[in-house]
């Protein structure tokens, strides 16, 4: 192998984890190779077309996986520079402090993390700064203490959402502004990069104003001459030396042939499902169950949240453009009538008739899809799913990914839906009073749709970190217990999934692991300080 193909560090995948890590390490001067299976999302008008994006699934991978019964499934996931952050809704939450400890749920135990909230707090602050999170501290009753304010004020509610927020507050709830990573400057609209449009959540941003891992991290990292990015480079296997303790080569399919690269340190960050698949496919004599899988935990404990979209139809129209500004966490840890955690309520981007056709909700009586879309408030509900070893990623026929998943903790989600229905009944509009929602609710106009298995947006948990090599794959620094130079920094390290969106935690953890790697690679304190000042500049 040519020494030109040897690097100090290889990062595989450029999403929330890998992209952020590349940004964090780039100023170190170390030779870094980034391998990404996708290319750049093409910038084209289709980026903002709901037919193309939501109905045709144009940007989704065309790869097919299998479910436990061997049926094909077409995952709603995206392989591009920036990973799924190109398409995410950019709701950037910290886990709650309690999420790091053990939590008793109706269906069982949500296990503790091997690090505490305080360990991650400084990195959450860095992550919020890097991803330009807009929010207001102190509104969300479950929010953990933070060492700094959000770098930007919250994205304001549009009138319909403000009215709902007021209604919720009047009924005793504590609605808050969702922290979001969009480059919106409401004080200087003419200069604002973000134009506050209705095609954000689930769409790539045509004007590069979403805080995603490509725009903020990878594009910045590759400005450093020590960083090389190879796109359309699919990592097929990791091979170890004879001892099995070191990854010695990374086998990449590129331009139709196989190439081999090596590095002192190899970081996998392909997303929770693909990272597990890569380790499983890299089985060898020393690692017969898959690379770093002495524990038999690789691929297990797959979690993806129990999510649903609930449309509440009102007599009043909802002309909101950017809907994802309001959240309710009053039921996150339970309520006076049910002591178990239920989860988190917020919004998806405003649904339109084109998208509704694809989702095929039951049509509300006397409403066309057009009318439903004009009158709906489109809620996004998230409940924690618990780590079950039988919910797992395996490799099936033809080397395809097999995703086996039996939902759990559903009672929590159903109760969360009921809480939302009750809260909506109490809204009191100026024109229709309680009837604006209540009457409609009576005729069953809430259309609840559970997100199906193919919806793997919040995938996590398949390569969990922990202290015990018997029950976890990674140590607290996200280094494989069984391999000395292998790390994982995507969503797979989660031992439990919490009920808030995962990306900010993946980003913060990548920065934490990044600091560990700088130390491991012997980047001196002075150089580290330079990294720090480069960040601030
Ligand atoms: C529509 C949508 C909306 C979402 N909204 C939110 C939100 O509002 N808030 C939030 O917190 N989260 C949200 N998410 C989830 C969020 O995007 C993910 O949690 C996050 O991107 C995961 O980061 P990751 O680094 O684990 O993986 P990814 O971002 O998926 O990155 C993995 C990368 O690895 C690459 N890759 C995979 N396999 C290989 C291989 N073998 N070789 C080379 N490269 C490979 C992929 O192409 C990809 O670039 C959303 C996701 C979607 C799809
Ligand atoms: S709302 Fe802003 S960040 Fe989101 S897609 Fe539109 S312009 Fe881009």
Short mmCIF file of N, CA and C and ligand atoms in Angstrom, two decimals, residues 48 181-184 193-201 203-211 322, ligand 2:
data_model
loop_
_atom_site.label_atom_id
_atom_site.label_comp_id
_atom_site.label_asym_id
_atom_site.label_seq_id
_atom_site.Cartn_x
_atom_site.Cartn_y
_atom_site.Cartn_z
N UNK A 48 -37.03 22.24 -3.29
CA UNK A 48 -38.16 22.81 -2.53
C UNK A 48 -39.51 22.40 -3.10
N UNK A 181 -32.03 25.28 14.29
CA UNK A 181 -30.80 25.71 13.63
C UNK A 181 -31.07 26.18 12.21
N UNK A 182 -31.61 27.37 12.10
CA UNK A 182 -31.76 28.00 10.77
C UNK A 182 -31.11 29.37 10.86
N UNK A 183 -30.51 29.83 9.76
CA UNK A 183 -29.73 31.07 9.82
C UNK A 183 -30.65 32.26 9.56
N UNK A 184 -31.64 32.38 10.45
CA UNK A 184 -32.65 33.43 10.29
C UNK A 184 -32.28 34.61 11.17
N UNK A 193 -29.90 35.13 5.79
CA UNK A 193 -29.67 34.08 4.80
C UNK A 193 -30.92 33.21 4.66
N UNK A 194 -31.57 32.92 5.78
CA UNK A 194 -32.80 32.12 5.77
C UNK A 194 -33.97 33.03 5.41
N UNK A 195 -34.80 32.56 4.49
CA UNK A 195 -35.95 33.38 4.06
C UNK A 195 -37.25 32.91 4.71
N UNK A 196 -37.15 32.04 5.69
CA UNK A 196 -38.32 31.53 6.43
C UNK A 196 -39.36 30.98 5.45
N UNK A 197 -39.07 29.85 4.88
CA UNK A 197 -39.97 29.29 3.87
C UNK A 197 -40.73 28.09 4.43
N UNK A 198 -41.60 27.53 3.62
CA UNK A 198 -42.44 26.40 4.10
C UNK A 198 -41.88 25.04 3.67
N UNK A 199 -40.67 25.03 3.13
CA UNK A 199 -40.09 23.75 2.70
C UNK A 199 -38.74 23.56 3.39
N UNK A 200 -38.80 23.36 4.70
CA UNK A 200 -37.56 23.24 5.48
C UNK A 200 -37.43 21.82 6.04
N UNK A 201 -38.39 21.42 6.86
CA UNK A 201 -38.34 20.12 7.52
C UNK A 201 -38.52 19.01 6.48
N UNK A 203 -36.72 18.84 3.70
CA UNK A 203 -36.21 19.33 2.41
C UNK A 203 -34.77 19.80 2.59
N UNK A 204 -33.95 19.71 1.53
CA UNK A 204 -32.65 20.38 1.62
C UNK A 204 -32.86 21.89 1.43
N UNK A 205 -31.99 22.70 2.00
CA UNK A 205 -32.15 24.15 1.88
C UNK A 205 -31.43 24.65 0.64
N UNK A 206 -32.22 25.14 -0.30
CA UNK A 206 -31.68 25.61 -1.58
C UNK A 206 -30.72 26.79 -1.41
N UNK A 207 -30.94 27.60 -0.37
CA UNK A 207 -30.10 28.79 -0.19
C UNK A 207 -29.04 28.58 0.91
N UNK A 208 -28.80 27.34 1.28
CA UNK A 208 -27.75 27.00 2.25
C UNK A 208 -27.89 27.76 3.56
N UNK A 209 -29.14 27.90 4.03
CA UNK A 209 -29.36 28.65 5.27
C UNK A 209 -29.75 27.74 6.43
N UNK A 210 -29.82 26.43 6.16
CA UNK A 210 -30.09 25.51 7.26
C UNK A 210 -28.75 25.18 7.90
N UNK A 211 -28.73 25.08 9.22
CA UNK A 211 -27.50 24.72 9.90
C UNK A 211 -27.28 23.23 9.73
N UNK A 322 -43.67 28.83 8.45
CA UNK A 322 -42.65 28.06 9.19
C UNK A 322 -43.28 27.65 10.52
S1 LIG B 2 -36.72 27.98 6.31
FE1 LIG B 2 -34.73 28.91 5.99
S2 LIG B 2 -33.25 27.28 6.43
FE2 LIG B 2 -35.24 26.30 6.10
S3 LIG B 2 -35.21 25.73 3.93
FE3 LIG B 2 -36.24 27.76 4.11
S4 LIG B 2 -34.57 29.22 3.78
FE4 LIG B 2 -33.62 27.26 4.22
#
